Every structure is written in structure tokens, then in C-alpha cells.
Coordinates of N, CA, C and O in Angstrom, one line a residue:
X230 N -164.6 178.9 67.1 CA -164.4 178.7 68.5 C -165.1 177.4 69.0 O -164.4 176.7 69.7
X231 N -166.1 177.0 68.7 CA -166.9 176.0 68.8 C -166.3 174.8 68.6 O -166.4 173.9 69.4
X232 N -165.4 174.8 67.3 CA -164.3 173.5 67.2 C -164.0 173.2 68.1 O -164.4 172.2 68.7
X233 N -162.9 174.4 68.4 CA -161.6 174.3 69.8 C -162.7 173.9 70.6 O -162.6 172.7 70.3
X234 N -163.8 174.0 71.5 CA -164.7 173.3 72.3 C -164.6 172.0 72.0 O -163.7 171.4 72.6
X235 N -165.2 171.5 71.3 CA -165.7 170.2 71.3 C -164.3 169.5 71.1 O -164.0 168.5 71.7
X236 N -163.5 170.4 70.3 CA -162.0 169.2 70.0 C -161.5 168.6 71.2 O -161.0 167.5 71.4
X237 N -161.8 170.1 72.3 CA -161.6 169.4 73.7 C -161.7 168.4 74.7 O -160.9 168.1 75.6
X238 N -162.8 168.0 74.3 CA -164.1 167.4 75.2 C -163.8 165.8 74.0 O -164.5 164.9 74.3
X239 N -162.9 165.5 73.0 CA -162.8 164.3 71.8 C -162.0 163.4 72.8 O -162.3 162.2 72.6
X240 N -161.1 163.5 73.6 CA -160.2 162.6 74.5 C -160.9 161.8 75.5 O -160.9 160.6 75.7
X241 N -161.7 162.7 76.4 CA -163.1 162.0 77.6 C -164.1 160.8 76.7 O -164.4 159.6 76.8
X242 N -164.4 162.1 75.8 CA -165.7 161.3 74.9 C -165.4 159.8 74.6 O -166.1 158.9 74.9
X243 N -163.9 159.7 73.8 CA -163.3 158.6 73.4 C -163.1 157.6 74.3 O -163.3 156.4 74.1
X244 N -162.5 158.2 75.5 CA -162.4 157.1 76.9 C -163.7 157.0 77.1 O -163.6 155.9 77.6
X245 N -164.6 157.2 77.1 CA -166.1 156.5 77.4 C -166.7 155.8 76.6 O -167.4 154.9 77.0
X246 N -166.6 156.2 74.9 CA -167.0 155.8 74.2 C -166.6 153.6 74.1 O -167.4 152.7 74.1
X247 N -165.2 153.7 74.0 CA -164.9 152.8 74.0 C -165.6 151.6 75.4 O -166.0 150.6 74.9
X248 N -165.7 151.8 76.6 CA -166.5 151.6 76.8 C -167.6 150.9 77.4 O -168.0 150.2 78.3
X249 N -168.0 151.9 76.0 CA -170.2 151.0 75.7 C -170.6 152.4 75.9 O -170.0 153.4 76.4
X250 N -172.0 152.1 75.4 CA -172.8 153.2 74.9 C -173.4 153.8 76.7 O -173.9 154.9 76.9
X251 N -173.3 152.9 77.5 CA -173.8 153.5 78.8 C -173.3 154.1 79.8 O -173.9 154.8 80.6
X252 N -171.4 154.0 79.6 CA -170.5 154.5 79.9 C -170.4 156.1 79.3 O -170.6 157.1 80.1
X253 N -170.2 156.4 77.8 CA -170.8 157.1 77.4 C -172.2 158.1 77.6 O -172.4 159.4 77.4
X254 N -172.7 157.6 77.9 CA -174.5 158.2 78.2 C -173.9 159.0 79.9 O -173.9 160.2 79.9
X255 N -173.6 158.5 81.1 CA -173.1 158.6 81.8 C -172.1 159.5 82.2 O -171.9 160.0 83.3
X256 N -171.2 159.7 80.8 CA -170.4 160.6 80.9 C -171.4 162.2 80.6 O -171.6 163.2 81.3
X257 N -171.9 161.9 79.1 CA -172.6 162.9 78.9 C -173.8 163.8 80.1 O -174.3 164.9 80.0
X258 N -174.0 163.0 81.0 CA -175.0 163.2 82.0 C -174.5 163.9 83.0 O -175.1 164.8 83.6
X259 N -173.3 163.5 83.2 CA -172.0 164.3 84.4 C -171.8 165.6 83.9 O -171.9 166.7 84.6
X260 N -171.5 165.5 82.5 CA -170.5 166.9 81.6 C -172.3 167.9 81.6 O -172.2 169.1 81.7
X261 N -173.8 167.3 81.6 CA -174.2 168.1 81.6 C -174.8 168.8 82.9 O -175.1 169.9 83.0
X262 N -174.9 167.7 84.1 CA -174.8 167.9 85.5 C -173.4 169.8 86.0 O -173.4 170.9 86.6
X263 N -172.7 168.9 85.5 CA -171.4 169.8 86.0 C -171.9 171.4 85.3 O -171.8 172.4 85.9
X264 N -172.4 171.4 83.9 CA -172.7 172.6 83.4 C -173.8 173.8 84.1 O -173.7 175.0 84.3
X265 N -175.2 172.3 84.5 CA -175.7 173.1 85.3 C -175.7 173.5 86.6 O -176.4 174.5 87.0
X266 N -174.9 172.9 87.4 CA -174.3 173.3 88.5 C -173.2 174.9 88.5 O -173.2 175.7 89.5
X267 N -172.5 174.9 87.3 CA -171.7 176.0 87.2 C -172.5 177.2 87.3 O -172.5 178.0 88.2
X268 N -173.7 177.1 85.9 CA -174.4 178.3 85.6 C -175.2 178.3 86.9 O -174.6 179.2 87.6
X269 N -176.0 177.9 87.5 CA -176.6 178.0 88.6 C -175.7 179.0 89.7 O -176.0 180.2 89.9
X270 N -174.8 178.4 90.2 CA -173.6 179.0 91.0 C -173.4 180.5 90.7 O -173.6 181.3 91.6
X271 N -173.2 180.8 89.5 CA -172.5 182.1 88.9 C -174.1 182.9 88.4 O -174.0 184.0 87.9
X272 N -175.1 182.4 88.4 CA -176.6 182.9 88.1 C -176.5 183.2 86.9 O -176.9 184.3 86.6
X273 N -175.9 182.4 86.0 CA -175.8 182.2 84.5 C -177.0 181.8 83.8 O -177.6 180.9 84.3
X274 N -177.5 182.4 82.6 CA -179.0 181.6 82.0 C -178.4 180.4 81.0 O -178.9 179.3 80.8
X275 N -177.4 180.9 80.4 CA -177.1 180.1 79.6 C -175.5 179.7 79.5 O -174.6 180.2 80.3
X276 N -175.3 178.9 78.8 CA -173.6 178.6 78.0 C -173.0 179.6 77.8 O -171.8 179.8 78.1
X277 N -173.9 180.5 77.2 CA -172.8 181.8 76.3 C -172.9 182.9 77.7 O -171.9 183.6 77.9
X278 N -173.9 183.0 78.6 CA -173.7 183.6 79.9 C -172.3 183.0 80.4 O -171.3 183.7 80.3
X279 N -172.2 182.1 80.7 CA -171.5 181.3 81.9 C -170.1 181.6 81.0 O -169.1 181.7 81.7
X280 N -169.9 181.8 79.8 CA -168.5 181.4 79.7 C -167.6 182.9 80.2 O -166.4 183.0 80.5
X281 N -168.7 184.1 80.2 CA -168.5 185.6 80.4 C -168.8 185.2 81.8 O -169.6 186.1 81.9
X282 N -168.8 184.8 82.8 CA -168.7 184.3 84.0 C -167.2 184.9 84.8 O -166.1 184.3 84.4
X283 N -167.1 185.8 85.7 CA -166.2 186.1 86.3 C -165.4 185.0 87.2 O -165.9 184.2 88.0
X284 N -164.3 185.2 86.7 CA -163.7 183.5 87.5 C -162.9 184.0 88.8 O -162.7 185.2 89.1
X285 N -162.6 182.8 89.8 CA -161.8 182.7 90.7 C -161.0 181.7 90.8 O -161.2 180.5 90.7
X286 N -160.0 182.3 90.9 CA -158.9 181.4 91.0 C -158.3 181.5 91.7 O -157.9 182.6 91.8
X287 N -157.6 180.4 93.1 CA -156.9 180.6 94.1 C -155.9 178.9 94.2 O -155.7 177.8 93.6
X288 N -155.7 179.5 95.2 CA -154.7 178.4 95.5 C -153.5 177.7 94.9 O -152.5 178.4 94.6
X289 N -153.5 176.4 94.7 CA -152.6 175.6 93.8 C -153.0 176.0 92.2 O -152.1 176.1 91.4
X290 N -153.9 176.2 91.9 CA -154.4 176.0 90.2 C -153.8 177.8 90.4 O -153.1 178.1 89.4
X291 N -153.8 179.0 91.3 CA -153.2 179.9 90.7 C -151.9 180.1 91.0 O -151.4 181.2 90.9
X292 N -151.0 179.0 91.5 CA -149.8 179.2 91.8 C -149.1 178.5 90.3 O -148.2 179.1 89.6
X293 N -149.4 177.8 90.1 CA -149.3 177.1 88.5 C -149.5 177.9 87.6 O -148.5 178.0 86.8
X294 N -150.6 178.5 87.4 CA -150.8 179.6 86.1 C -149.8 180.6 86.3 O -149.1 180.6 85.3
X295 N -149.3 181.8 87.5 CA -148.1 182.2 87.4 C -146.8 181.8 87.5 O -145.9 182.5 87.0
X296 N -146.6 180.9 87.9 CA -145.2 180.0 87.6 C -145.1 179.7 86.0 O -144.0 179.3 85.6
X297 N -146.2 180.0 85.1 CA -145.9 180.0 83.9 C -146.4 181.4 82.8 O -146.7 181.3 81.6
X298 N -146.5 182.3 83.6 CA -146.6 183.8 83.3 C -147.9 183.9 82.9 O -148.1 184.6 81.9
X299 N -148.9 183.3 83.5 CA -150.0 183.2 83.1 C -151.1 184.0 84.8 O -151.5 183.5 85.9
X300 N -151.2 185.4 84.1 CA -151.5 185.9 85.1 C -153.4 185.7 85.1 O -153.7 185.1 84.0
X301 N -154.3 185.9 85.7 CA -155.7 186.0 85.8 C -156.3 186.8 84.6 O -157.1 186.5 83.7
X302 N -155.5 188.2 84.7 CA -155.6 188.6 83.4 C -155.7 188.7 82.4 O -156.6 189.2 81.8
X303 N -154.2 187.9 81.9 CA -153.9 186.9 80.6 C -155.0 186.1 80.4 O -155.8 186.0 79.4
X304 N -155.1 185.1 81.7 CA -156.0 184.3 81.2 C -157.6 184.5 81.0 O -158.2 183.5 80.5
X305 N -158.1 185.1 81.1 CA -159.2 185.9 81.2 C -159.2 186.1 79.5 O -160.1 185.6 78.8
X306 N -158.1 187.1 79.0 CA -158.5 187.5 77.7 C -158.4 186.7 76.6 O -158.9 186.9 75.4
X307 N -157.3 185.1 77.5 CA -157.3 184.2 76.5 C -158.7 183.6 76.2 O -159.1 183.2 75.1
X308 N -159.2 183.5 77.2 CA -160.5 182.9 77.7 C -162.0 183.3 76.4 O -162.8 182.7 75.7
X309 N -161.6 184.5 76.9 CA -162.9 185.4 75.9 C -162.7 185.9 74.6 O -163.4 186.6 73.9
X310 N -161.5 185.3 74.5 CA -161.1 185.3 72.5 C -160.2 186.8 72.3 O -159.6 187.2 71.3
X311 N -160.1 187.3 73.3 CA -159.2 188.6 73.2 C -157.6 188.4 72.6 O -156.9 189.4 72.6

């Protein structure tokens, strides 16, 4: 699972990378900004907390996920490897 993570995160990396190394640095600083803001939020200790993190989903982003049968549900157990 760890792959699929990072394989993720290879397209941002690469738009920054290219660049300069400060662009890059910058990015990494946001992606870890953003992480601790999440876990904080949801009273997460760690990464492997936060990803078992109860989600909400509303609005436009859940009008999209069921317009393609992708109920909270679904996504939930895609989420947690189910």
C-alpha cells in the first residue's frame, strides 16, 4: 500500500522537482504542513491514525462521487483496503 501512496504524490513531486531544489523543499513543507493540520483537526497522533479518520463529505466533491456510484460507503472501504 505504501507504493500506491507515494506513486501518488510522483506527478506534484516531479512538477516541483523540475523546478529547483527550493521549489521542491517548499512543496515538501506544504504536503507536511497540510498533514499536520489534518491530524490535529480529526485529533489524530499519527499517519496511520489519520488515515482511519472518519471523513466528511458534502457538497460538490459528494455529488461527483455518486454520479459515479461511488457512495461514502464504497469509498470508505476502498479507502481502508477493504
Amino acid at each position: 500500500s505504501l507504493g500506491a501512496n507515494i506513486a501518488g504524490m510522483a506527478n506534484p513531486v516531479l512538477h516541483h522537482a523540475v523546478r529547483g531544489k527550493e521549489q521542491l523543499k517548499k512543496f515538501f513543507e506544504e504536503v507536511a504542513f497540510q498533514l499536520r493540520a489534518a491530524m490535529f483537526l480529526t485529533g489524530s497522533r499519527d499517519v496511520k491514525t489519520l488515515r482511519h479518520a472518519p471523513l466528511v463529505i458534502s457538497g460538490k466533491l459528494k455529488d461527483w462521487l455518486e454520479s459515479r456510484g461511488l457512495t461514502l460507503s464504497v469509498y470508505e472501504s476502498i479507502r481502508k483496503g477493504a
